[in-house]
Amino acid sequence: MLESSTSNWVVQKFGGTSVGKFSTEIVDDIIKYYSQEPSLDNNVAVVCSARSTYTKAEGTTSRLLNCCDLASQELEFKDIINIIKQDHIDNAEKHIQNDVLQIKLIDDTKKELDLVETYLEASKVLGEVSPRTIDLVMSVGEKLSCLFMTALCNDRGVKAEYVDLTHIIPHDYTATTLDTSFYVYLVQALKARLEPFLSTKERIVPVFTGFFGLVPMGLLNGVGRGYTDLCAALISVALNADELQIWKEVDGIFTADPRKVPQARLLNSVTPEEASELTYYGSEVIHPFTMEQVIRAKIPIRIKNVQNPRGNGTIIYPDNIAKKGESTPPHPPEALSSSFFEKKKRGATAITAKSDIVVLNIHSNKKTLSHGFLAQIFTILDKFKLVVDLISTSEVHVSMALPIPDTDSMKSLRKAVEQLKSLGTVDLIKKMAIISLVGKQMKQFIGIAGTMFSTLAEQGINIEMISQGANEINISCVIEAEDTIKALQSIHSKLLDENRPSAFEHAINERLEQLKQLDI
Ligand SMILES: Nc1ncnc2c1ncn2[C@@H]1O[C@H](COP(=O)(O)OP(=O)(O)O)[C@@H](O)[C@H]1O
Ligand SMILES: N[C@@H](CC(=O)OP(=O)(O)O)C(=O)O
């Protein structure tokens, strides 16, 4: 059965470091190609993050947040504003050839940063920077980046128009949470903003600020860093786009972080569940909020490399739902075709590691876990805003793995420990890492966990904690952080290397052969 036809819109999201390092390549080889190549017949919408020259930590968003921090302590922040200003002016002078475009861009850049100064001066006087002010200041990162990318497109022969989404949510919007009704509202508001681009005969590329409004709770609190992915997802839904492309500096999603495991392979496709688990457990490929919206609208997400634009990348899409415009997937048992057997062989999809983990052990002072013991633990952790990544319990003992990435979260953990001591003996094990094996097909096979843990044992790696996610697509364990690379490489070689079928894979192949004989 055929569903809704194609819209010919492709949404392209570019991250901050890509805008910082590869802006001309993005315009010439990607935006121009996708919007002007006759065989593609596409309309392109672009979404950009704030510029980072080297790393995100030293990028414009981090600098702007640093200004907010200084202003809240009534300290001087203007030096940082000047660094941001100079960086963007130098960039405009270097890349924009047309004088009129360049002068206007520099002028707009200065005006935006003057506004930041005004907001923060006022906050300094008040001795407080509100979440709304933080959002307003943070939005300037995306504004500057998109003003630049729009000018660069126009300078290089791609007709483009800047679209500022900072005020897309009106002042009097009353919602307090980012729930479905909020997203429905936002998609409608985006549709209204897109209308001029849809009604004109001329092909104009809208360049959207990836900062999308002063949302309830503040964008930083409600969505967190990396919010531009979500913005691009919502624009894709508003446009009923054929594809959302997230452009990165890596060819797509690999079986492991290619910087840590040289043998890692590029994956053609992963499911949204797998992409979420990988992102949560250390492989930051896509913001976790992005997928739900787009997949519900049957829009595939493609991760691609700005340095290799013609590569296929990795598609994120469910393996049991038809894409829009395509036939619905065959109903089982047809699904159990030879491709089923091919897929099942894979077992695990990818492996990932998350560092900065602390294990918190609590031994109850009662003989058995009393009623309310876990509730008390979580109440204390919640009070200090501590998140638990993994948990395992025995009769009188609870172990938890917590992400503690900075000194602030360490301080909170210490305070929590003081209160947890009323429940039993408490100890902390620092400098740990979570290793997670992820794969939607894994749940079909007993033995993958066994292979994973015996591989670690063969390498002499001590396992502190073991946990299997309730969704059964993730098997995780906690090890010492210094063993991370060894663990990733050895497990990858046993369970994910294509060239070296393991003893375990032989066992799977044999079992699949038996199933085939049984005609299942
Ligand atoms: N499984 C994985 N597949 C691809 N990249 C991964 C994986 N795990 C970790 N990474 C790392 O994630 C990074 C993401 O790419 P990058 O384009 O630099 O991110 P961003 O644009 O979000 O700043 C890469 O440097 C890559 O090494
Ligand atoms: N500029 C924001 C939003 C964002 O999405 O960034 P990036 O796409 O570069 O990860 C941040 O630094 O968090």
PDB file of N, CA, C and O in Angstrom, residues 274 277-278 281 347-354 389-390 433-454 456 463 465-479 488 491 495-496 504:
ATOM      1  N   GLU A 274      18.419   1.631  19.056  1.00  0.00           N
ATOM      2  CA  GLU A 274      19.871   1.410  19.140  1.00  0.00           C
ATOM      3  C   GLU A 274      20.601   2.757  19.176  1.00  0.00           C
ATOM      4  O   GLU A 274      21.529   2.940  19.962  1.00  0.00           O
ATOM      5  N   GLU A 277      20.325   4.232  22.661  1.00  0.00           N
ATOM      6  CA  GLU A 277      21.188   3.569  23.647  1.00  0.00           C
ATOM      7  C   GLU A 277      22.649   3.981  23.425  1.00  0.00           C
ATOM      8  O   GLU A 277      23.369   4.261  24.377  1.00  0.00           O
ATOM      9  N   LEU A 278      23.062   4.017  22.158  1.00  0.00           N
ATOM     10  CA  LEU A 278      24.456   4.380  21.868  1.00  0.00           C
ATOM     11  C   LEU A 278      24.744   5.799  22.335  1.00  0.00           C
ATOM     12  O   LEU A 278      25.783   6.081  22.919  1.00  0.00           O
ATOM     13  N   TYR A 281      24.825   5.945  26.203  1.00  0.00           N
ATOM     14  CA  TYR A 281      25.981   5.291  26.815  1.00  0.00           C
ATOM     15  C   TYR A 281      27.296   5.683  26.142  1.00  0.00           C
ATOM     16  O   TYR A 281      28.175   4.863  25.975  1.00  0.00           O
ATOM     17  N   GLY A 347      23.683 -10.286  15.594  1.00  0.00           N
ATOM     18  CA  GLY A 347      23.638 -10.275  17.056  1.00  0.00           C
ATOM     19  C   GLY A 347      23.790  -8.872  17.592  1.00  0.00           C
ATOM     20  O   GLY A 347      22.836  -8.102  17.633  1.00  0.00           O
ATOM     21  N   ALA A 348      25.030  -8.496  17.949  1.00  0.00           N
ATOM     22  CA  ALA A 348      25.260  -7.152  18.462  1.00  0.00           C
ATOM     23  C   ALA A 348      25.412  -6.180  17.299  1.00  0.00           C
ATOM     24  O   ALA A 348      25.877  -6.551  16.224  1.00  0.00           O
ATOM     25  N   THR A 349      24.995  -4.931  17.515  1.00  0.00           N
ATOM     26  CA  THR A 349      25.134  -3.907  16.473  1.00  0.00           C
ATOM     27  C   THR A 349      26.393  -3.066  16.701  1.00  0.00           C
ATOM     28  O   THR A 349      27.138  -2.790  15.777  1.00  0.00           O
ATOM     29  N   ALA A 350      26.601  -2.636  17.945  1.00  0.00           N
ATOM     30  CA  ALA A 350      27.734  -1.748  18.225  1.00  0.00           C
ATOM     31  C   ALA A 350      28.114  -1.821  19.693  1.00  0.00           C
ATOM     32  O   ALA A 350      27.327  -2.287  20.528  1.00  0.00           O
ATOM     33  N   ILE A 351      29.302  -1.322  19.973  1.00  0.00           N
ATOM     34  CA  ILE A 351      29.741  -1.270  21.377  1.00  0.00           C
ATOM     35  C   ILE A 351      30.154   0.162  21.698  1.00  0.00           C
ATOM     36  O   ILE A 351      30.675   0.877  20.830  1.00  0.00           O
ATOM     37  N   THR A 352      29.889   0.575  22.923  1.00  0.00           N
ATOM     38  CA  THR A 352      30.201   1.954  23.289  1.00  0.00           C
ATOM     39  C   THR A 352      30.711   2.024  24.736  1.00  0.00           C
ATOM     40  O   THR A 352      30.528   1.077  25.496  1.00  0.00           O
ATOM     41  N   ALA A 353      31.348   3.146  25.070  1.00  0.00           N
ATOM     42  CA  ALA A 353      31.870   3.310  26.431  1.00  0.00           C
ATOM     43  C   ALA A 353      31.511   4.690  26.951  1.00  0.00           C
ATOM     44  O   ALA A 353      31.496   5.663  26.201  1.00  0.00           O
ATOM     45  N   LYS A 354      31.209   4.746  28.234  1.00  0.00           N
ATOM     46  CA  LYS A 354      30.908   6.042  28.864  1.00  0.00           C
ATOM     47  C   LYS A 354      31.869   6.228  30.034  1.00  0.00           C
ATOM     48  O   LYS A 354      31.925   5.363  30.929  1.00  0.00           O
ATOM     49  N   ASP A 389      22.758   5.618  36.038  1.00  0.00           N
ATOM     50  CA  ASP A 389      22.825   4.998  34.699  1.00  0.00           C
ATOM     51  C   ASP A 389      22.541   3.512  34.754  1.00  0.00           C
ATOM     52  O   ASP A 389      21.877   2.958  33.889  1.00  0.00           O
ATOM     53  N   LEU A 390      23.095   2.832  35.770  1.00  0.00           N
ATOM     54  CA  LEU A 390      22.884   1.387  35.912  1.00  0.00           C
ATOM     55  C   LEU A 390      22.647   1.078  37.373  1.00  0.00           C
ATOM     56  O   LEU A 390      23.173   1.754  38.253  1.00  0.00           O
ATOM     57  N   ALA A 433      34.222   3.147  34.180  1.00  0.00           N
ATOM     58  CA  ALA A 433      33.580   3.375  32.862  1.00  0.00           C
ATOM     59  C   ALA A 433      32.503   2.323  32.648  1.00  0.00           C
ATOM     60  O   ALA A 433      32.609   1.210  33.179  1.00  0.00           O
ATOM     61  N   ILE A 434      31.474   2.701  31.898  1.00  0.00           N
ATOM     62  CA  ILE A 434      30.440   1.721  31.526  1.00  0.00           C
ATOM     63  C   ILE A 434      30.738   1.259  30.102  1.00  0.00           C
ATOM     64  O   ILE A 434      30.946   2.089  29.205  1.00  0.00           O
ATOM     65  N   ILE A 435      30.752  -0.045  29.912  1.00  0.00           N
ATOM     66  CA  ILE A 435      30.885  -0.596  28.557  1.00  0.00           C
ATOM     67  C   ILE A 435      29.517  -1.167  28.205  1.00  0.00           C
ATOM     68  O   ILE A 435      28.963  -1.960  28.976  1.00  0.00           O
ATOM     69  N   SER A 436      28.952  -0.764  27.068  1.00  0.00           N
ATOM     70  CA  SER A 436      27.621  -1.251  26.683  1.00  0.00           C
ATOM     71  C   SER A 436      27.651  -1.866  25.299  1.00  0.00           C
ATOM     72  O   SER A 436      28.119  -1.243  24.348  1.00  0.00           O
ATOM     73  N   LEU A 437      27.122  -3.064  25.228  1.00  0.00           N
ATOM     74  CA  LEU A 437      26.959  -3.730  23.937  1.00  0.00           C
ATOM     75  C   LEU A 437      25.500  -3.524  23.555  1.00  0.00           C
ATOM     76  O   LEU A 437      24.595  -3.824  24.342  1.00  0.00           O
ATOM     77  N   VAL A 438      25.273  -2.990  22.350  1.00  0.00           N
ATOM     78  CA  VAL A 438      23.916  -2.611  21.952  1.00  0.00           C
ATOM     79  C   VAL A 438      23.526  -3.378  20.688  1.00  0.00           C
ATOM     80  O   VAL A 438      24.335  -3.528  19.773  1.00  0.00           O
ATOM     81  N   GLY A 439      22.295  -3.862  20.639  1.00  0.00           N
ATOM     82  CA  GLY A 439      21.848  -4.534  19.418  1.00  0.00           C
ATOM     83  C   GLY A 439      20.424  -5.014  19.569  1.00  0.00           C
ATOM     84  O   GLY A 439      20.089  -5.688  20.542  1.00  0.00           O
ATOM     85  N   LYS A 440      19.585  -4.620  18.603  1.00  0.00           N
ATOM     86  CA  LYS A 440      18.182  -5.006  18.698  1.00  0.00           C
ATOM     87  C   LYS A 440      18.012  -6.517  18.530  1.00  0.00           C
ATOM     88  O   LYS A 440      17.080  -7.100  19.067  1.00  0.00           O
ATOM     89  N   GLN A 441      18.946  -7.126  17.786  1.00  0.00           N
ATOM     90  CA  GLN A 441      18.819  -8.566  17.548  1.00  0.00           C
ATOM     91  C   GLN A 441      19.358  -9.391  18.718  1.00  0.00           C
ATOM     92  O   GLN A 441      19.173 -10.598  18.750  1.00  0.00           O
ATOM     93  N   MET A 442      20.059  -8.751  19.643  1.00  0.00           N
ATOM     94  CA  MET A 442      20.736  -9.515  20.702  1.00  0.00           C
ATOM     95  C   MET A 442      19.794 -10.351  21.545  1.00  0.00           C
ATOM     96  O   MET A 442      20.152 -11.412  22.023  1.00  0.00           O
ATOM     97  N   LYS A 443      18.576  -9.824  21.732  1.00  0.00           N
ATOM     98  CA  LYS A 443      17.677 -10.514  22.652  1.00  0.00           C
ATOM     99  C   LYS A 443      17.284 -11.900  22.147  1.00  0.00           C
ATOM    100  O   LYS A 443      16.807 -12.722  22.905  1.00  0.00           O
ATOM    101  N   GLN A 444      17.497 -12.150  20.854  1.00  0.00           N
ATOM    102  CA  GLN A 444      17.158 -13.467  20.311  1.00  0.00           C
ATOM    103  C   GLN A 444      18.199 -14.509  20.721  1.00  0.00           C
ATOM    104  O   GLN A 444      17.983 -15.692  20.548  1.00  0.00           O
ATOM    105  N   PHE A 445      19.331 -14.081  21.217  1.00  0.00           N
ATOM    106  CA  PHE A 445      20.421 -15.024  21.437  1.00  0.00           C
ATOM    107  C   PHE A 445      20.907 -15.081  22.871  1.00  0.00           C
ATOM    108  O   PHE A 445      21.249 -14.053  23.446  1.00  0.00           O
ATOM    109  N   ILE A 446      20.933 -16.277  23.371  1.00  0.00           N
ATOM    110  CA  ILE A 446      21.533 -16.478  24.691  1.00  0.00           C
ATOM    111  C   ILE A 446      23.026 -16.624  24.385  1.00  0.00           C
ATOM    112  O   ILE A 446      23.400 -17.165  23.357  1.00  0.00           O
ATOM    113  N   GLY A 447      23.852 -16.128  25.242  1.00  0.00           N
ATOM    114  CA  GLY A 447      25.274 -16.399  25.022  1.00  0.00           C
ATOM    115  C   GLY A 447      26.094 -15.170  24.692  1.00  0.00           C
ATOM    116  O   GLY A 447      27.291 -15.164  24.884  1.00  0.00           O
ATOM    117  N   ILE A 448      25.436 -14.106  24.198  1.00  0.00           N
ATOM    118  CA  ILE A 448      26.207 -12.910  23.858  1.00  0.00           C
ATOM    119  C   ILE A 448      26.821 -12.313  25.121  1.00  0.00           C
ATOM    120  O   ILE A 448      27.997 -11.963  25.149  1.00  0.00           O
ATOM    121  N   ALA A 449      26.010 -12.249  26.188  1.00  0.00           N
ATOM    122  CA  ALA A 449      26.520 -11.698  27.454  1.00  0.00           C
ATOM    123  C   ALA A 449      27.694 -12.542  27.936  1.00  0.00           C
ATOM    124  O   ALA A 449      28.730 -12.013  28.357  1.00  0.00           O
ATOM    125  N   GLY A 450      27.544 -13.868  27.821  1.00  0.00           N
ATOM    126  CA  GLY A 450      28.610 -14.777  28.255  1.00  0.00           C
ATOM    127  C   GLY A 450      29.900 -14.487  27.511  1.00  0.00           C
ATOM    128  O   GLY A 450      30.970 -14.358  28.108  1.00  0.00           O
ATOM    129  N   THR A 451      29.788 -14.320  26.176  1.00  0.00           N
ATOM    130  CA  THR A 451      30.990 -14.046  25.369  1.00  0.00           C
ATOM    131  C   THR A 451      31.604 -12.708  25.785  1.00  0.00           C
ATOM    132  O   THR A 451      32.819 -12.582  25.905  1.00  0.00           O
ATOM    133  N   MET A 452      30.723 -11.726  26.008  1.00  0.00           N
ATOM    134  CA  MET A 452      31.229 -10.394  26.386  1.00  0.00           C
ATOM    135  C   MET A 452      32.032 -10.475  27.694  1.00  0.00           C
ATOM    136  O   MET A 452      33.160  -9.984  27.782  1.00  0.00           O
ATOM    137  N   PHE A 453      31.464 -11.152  28.692  1.00  0.00           N
ATOM    138  CA  PHE A 453      32.137 -11.164  29.994  1.00  0.00           C
ATOM    139  C   PHE A 453      33.350 -12.086  30.005  1.00  0.00           C
ATOM    140  O   PHE A 453      34.359 -11.779  30.648  1.00  0.00           O
ATOM    141  N   SER A 454      33.285 -13.205  29.266  1.00  0.00           N
ATOM    142  CA  SER A 454      34.457 -14.082  29.259  1.00  0.00           C
ATOM    143  C   SER A 454      35.606 -13.408  28.505  1.00  0.00           C
ATOM    144  O   SER A 454      36.770 -13.582  28.842  1.00  0.00           O
ATOM    145  N   LEU A 456      36.256 -10.222  28.570  1.00  0.00           N
ATOM    146  CA  LEU A 456      36.869  -9.303  29.540  1.00  0.00           C
ATOM    147  C   LEU A 456      37.742 -10.090  30.517  1.00  0.00           C
ATOM    148  O   LEU A 456      38.852  -9.670  30.861  1.00  0.00           O
ATOM    149  N   ILE A 463      35.333  -6.974  36.397  1.00  0.00           N
ATOM    150  CA  ILE A 463      33.994  -6.398  36.191  1.00  0.00           C
ATOM    151  C   ILE A 463      33.402  -6.024  37.545  1.00  0.00           C
ATOM    152  O   ILE A 463      33.234  -6.883  38.405  1.00  0.00           O
ATOM    153  N   MET A 465      30.370  -4.350  38.027  1.00  0.00           N
ATOM    154  CA  MET A 465      28.901  -4.426  38.053  1.00  0.00           C
ATOM    155  C   MET A 465      28.403  -4.909  36.696  1.00  0.00           C
ATOM    156  O   MET A 465      29.034  -4.623  35.682  1.00  0.00           O
ATOM    157  N   ILE A 466      27.270  -5.608  36.689  1.00  0.00           N
ATOM    158  CA  ILE A 466      26.695  -6.064  35.418  1.00  0.00           C
ATOM    159  C   ILE A 466      25.230  -5.667  35.392  1.00  0.00           C
ATOM    160  O   ILE A 466      24.563  -5.721  36.424  1.00  0.00           O
ATOM    161  N   SER A 467      24.737  -5.283  34.212  1.00  0.00           N
ATOM    162  CA  SER A 467      23.316  -4.956  34.128  1.00  0.00           C
ATOM    163  C   SER A 467      22.816  -5.134  32.699  1.00  0.00           C
ATOM    164  O   SER A 467      23.528  -4.843  31.745  1.00  0.00           O
ATOM    165  N   GLN A 468      21.603  -5.659  32.571  1.00  0.00           N
ATOM    166  CA  GLN A 468      21.001  -5.742  31.234  1.00  0.00           C
ATOM    167  C   GLN A 468      19.762  -4.864  31.234  1.00  0.00           C
ATOM    168  O   GLN A 468      18.891  -5.023  32.091  1.00  0.00           O
ATOM    169  N   GLY A 469      19.704  -3.937  30.287  1.00  0.00           N
ATOM    170  CA  GLY A 469      18.574  -3.001  30.234  1.00  0.00           C
ATOM    171  C   GLY A 469      17.253  -3.742  30.075  1.00  0.00           C
ATOM    172  O   GLY A 469      17.215  -4.824  29.493  1.00  0.00           O
ATOM    173  N   ALA A 470      16.174  -3.158  30.585  1.00  0.00           N
ATOM    174  CA  ALA A 470      14.865  -3.799  30.533  1.00  0.00           C
ATOM    175  C   ALA A 470      14.429  -4.025  29.084  1.00  0.00           C
ATOM    176  O   ALA A 470      13.693  -4.943  28.778  1.00  0.00           O
ATOM    177  N   ASN A 471      14.897  -3.177  28.160  1.00  0.00           N
ATOM    178  CA  ASN A 471      14.488  -3.333  26.766  1.00  0.00           C
ATOM    179  C   ASN A 471      15.270  -4.441  26.053  1.00  0.00           C
ATOM    180  O   ASN A 471      15.036  -4.701  24.874  1.00  0.00           O
ATOM    181  N   GLU A 472      16.212  -5.058  26.770  1.00  0.00           N
ATOM    182  CA  GLU A 472      16.980  -6.200  26.250  1.00  0.00           C
ATOM    183  C   GLU A 472      17.815  -5.897  25.022  1.00  0.00           C
ATOM    184  O   GLU A 472      18.237  -6.805  24.317  1.00  0.00           O
ATOM    185  N   ILE A 473      18.027  -4.633  24.715  1.00  0.00           N
ATOM    186  CA  ILE A 473      18.888  -4.378  23.554  1.00  0.00           C
ATOM    187  C   ILE A 473      20.246  -3.864  24.019  1.00  0.00           C
ATOM    188  O   ILE A 473      21.061  -3.415  23.232  1.00  0.00           O
ATOM    189  N   ASN A 474      20.482  -3.901  25.319  1.00  0.00           N
ATOM    190  CA  ASN A 474      21.723  -3.362  25.848  1.00  0.00           C
ATOM    191  C   ASN A 474      22.229  -4.249  26.981  1.00  0.00           C
ATOM    192  O   ASN A 474      21.497  -4.535  27.918  1.00  0.00           O
ATOM    193  N   ILE A 475      23.473  -4.708  26.865  1.00  0.00           N
ATOM    194  CA  ILE A 475      24.102  -5.413  27.986  1.00  0.00           C
ATOM    195  C   ILE A 475      25.268  -4.529  28.425  1.00  0.00           C
ATOM    196  O   ILE A 475      26.122  -4.180  27.594  1.00  0.00           O
ATOM    197  N   SER A 476      25.247  -4.139  29.697  1.00  0.00           N
ATOM    198  CA  SER A 476      26.275  -3.201  30.162  1.00  0.00           C
ATOM    199  C   SER A 476      27.028  -3.756  31.350  1.00  0.00           C
ATOM    200  O   SER A 476      26.491  -4.557  32.125  1.00  0.00           O
ATOM    201  N   CYS A 477      28.271  -3.306  31.504  1.00  0.00           N
ATOM    202  CA  CYS A 477      29.011  -3.619  32.727  1.00  0.00           C
ATOM    203  C   CYS A 477      29.911  -2.446  33.054  1.00  0.00           C
ATOM    204  O   CYS A 477      30.156  -1.574  32.215  1.00  0.00           O
ATOM    205  N   VAL A 478      30.352  -2.420  34.315  1.00  0.00           N
ATOM    206  CA  VAL A 478      31.215  -1.335  34.752  1.00  0.00           C
ATOM    207  C   VAL A 478      32.611  -1.906  35.000  1.00  0.00           C
ATOM    208  O   VAL A 478      32.757  -2.944  35.661  1.00  0.00           O
ATOM    209  N   ILE A 479      33.607  -1.222  34.432  1.00  0.00           N
ATOM    210  CA  ILE A 479      35.004  -1.649  34.609  1.00  0.00           C
ATOM    211  C   ILE A 479      35.835  -0.425  34.996  1.00  0.00           C
ATOM    212  O   ILE A 479      35.325   0.699  34.991  1.00  0.00           O
ATOM    213  N   LEU A 488      36.995  -2.353  24.806  1.00  0.00           N
ATOM    214  CA  LEU A 488      36.277  -2.086  23.547  1.00  0.00           C
ATOM    215  C   LEU A 488      36.869  -2.915  22.408  1.00  0.00           C
ATOM    216  O   LEU A 488      36.157  -3.550  21.642  1.00  0.00           O
ATOM    217  N   ILE A 491      36.296  -6.877  22.867  1.00  0.00           N
ATOM    218  CA  ILE A 491      34.900  -7.299  22.637  1.00  0.00           C
ATOM    219  C   ILE A 491      34.539  -7.088  21.166  1.00  0.00           C
ATOM    220  O   ILE A 491      33.883  -7.918  20.547  1.00  0.00           O
ATOM    221  N   LEU A 495      32.997 -10.014  18.881  1.00  0.00           N
ATOM    222  CA  LEU A 495      31.570  -9.994  18.534  1.00  0.00           C
ATOM    223  C   LEU A 495      31.194  -9.109  17.347  1.00  0.00           C
ATOM    224  O   LEU A 495      30.086  -9.213  16.828  1.00  0.00           O
ATOM    225  N   LEU A 496      32.111  -8.234  16.939  1.00  0.00           N
ATOM    226  CA  LEU A 496      31.710  -7.290  15.890  1.00  0.00           C
ATOM    227  C   LEU A 496      32.620  -7.238  14.670  1.00  0.00           C
ATOM    228  O   LEU A 496      32.234  -6.676  13.646  1.00  0.00           O
ATOM    229  N   PHE A 504      31.719 -17.941  18.730  1.00  0.00           N
ATOM    230  CA  PHE A 504      30.324 -17.665  19.051  1.00  0.00           C
ATOM    231  C   PHE A 504      29.471 -17.548  17.783  1.00  0.00           C
ATOM    232  O   PHE A 504      28.380 -18.107  17.694  1.00  0.00           O
TER     233      PHE A 504
END
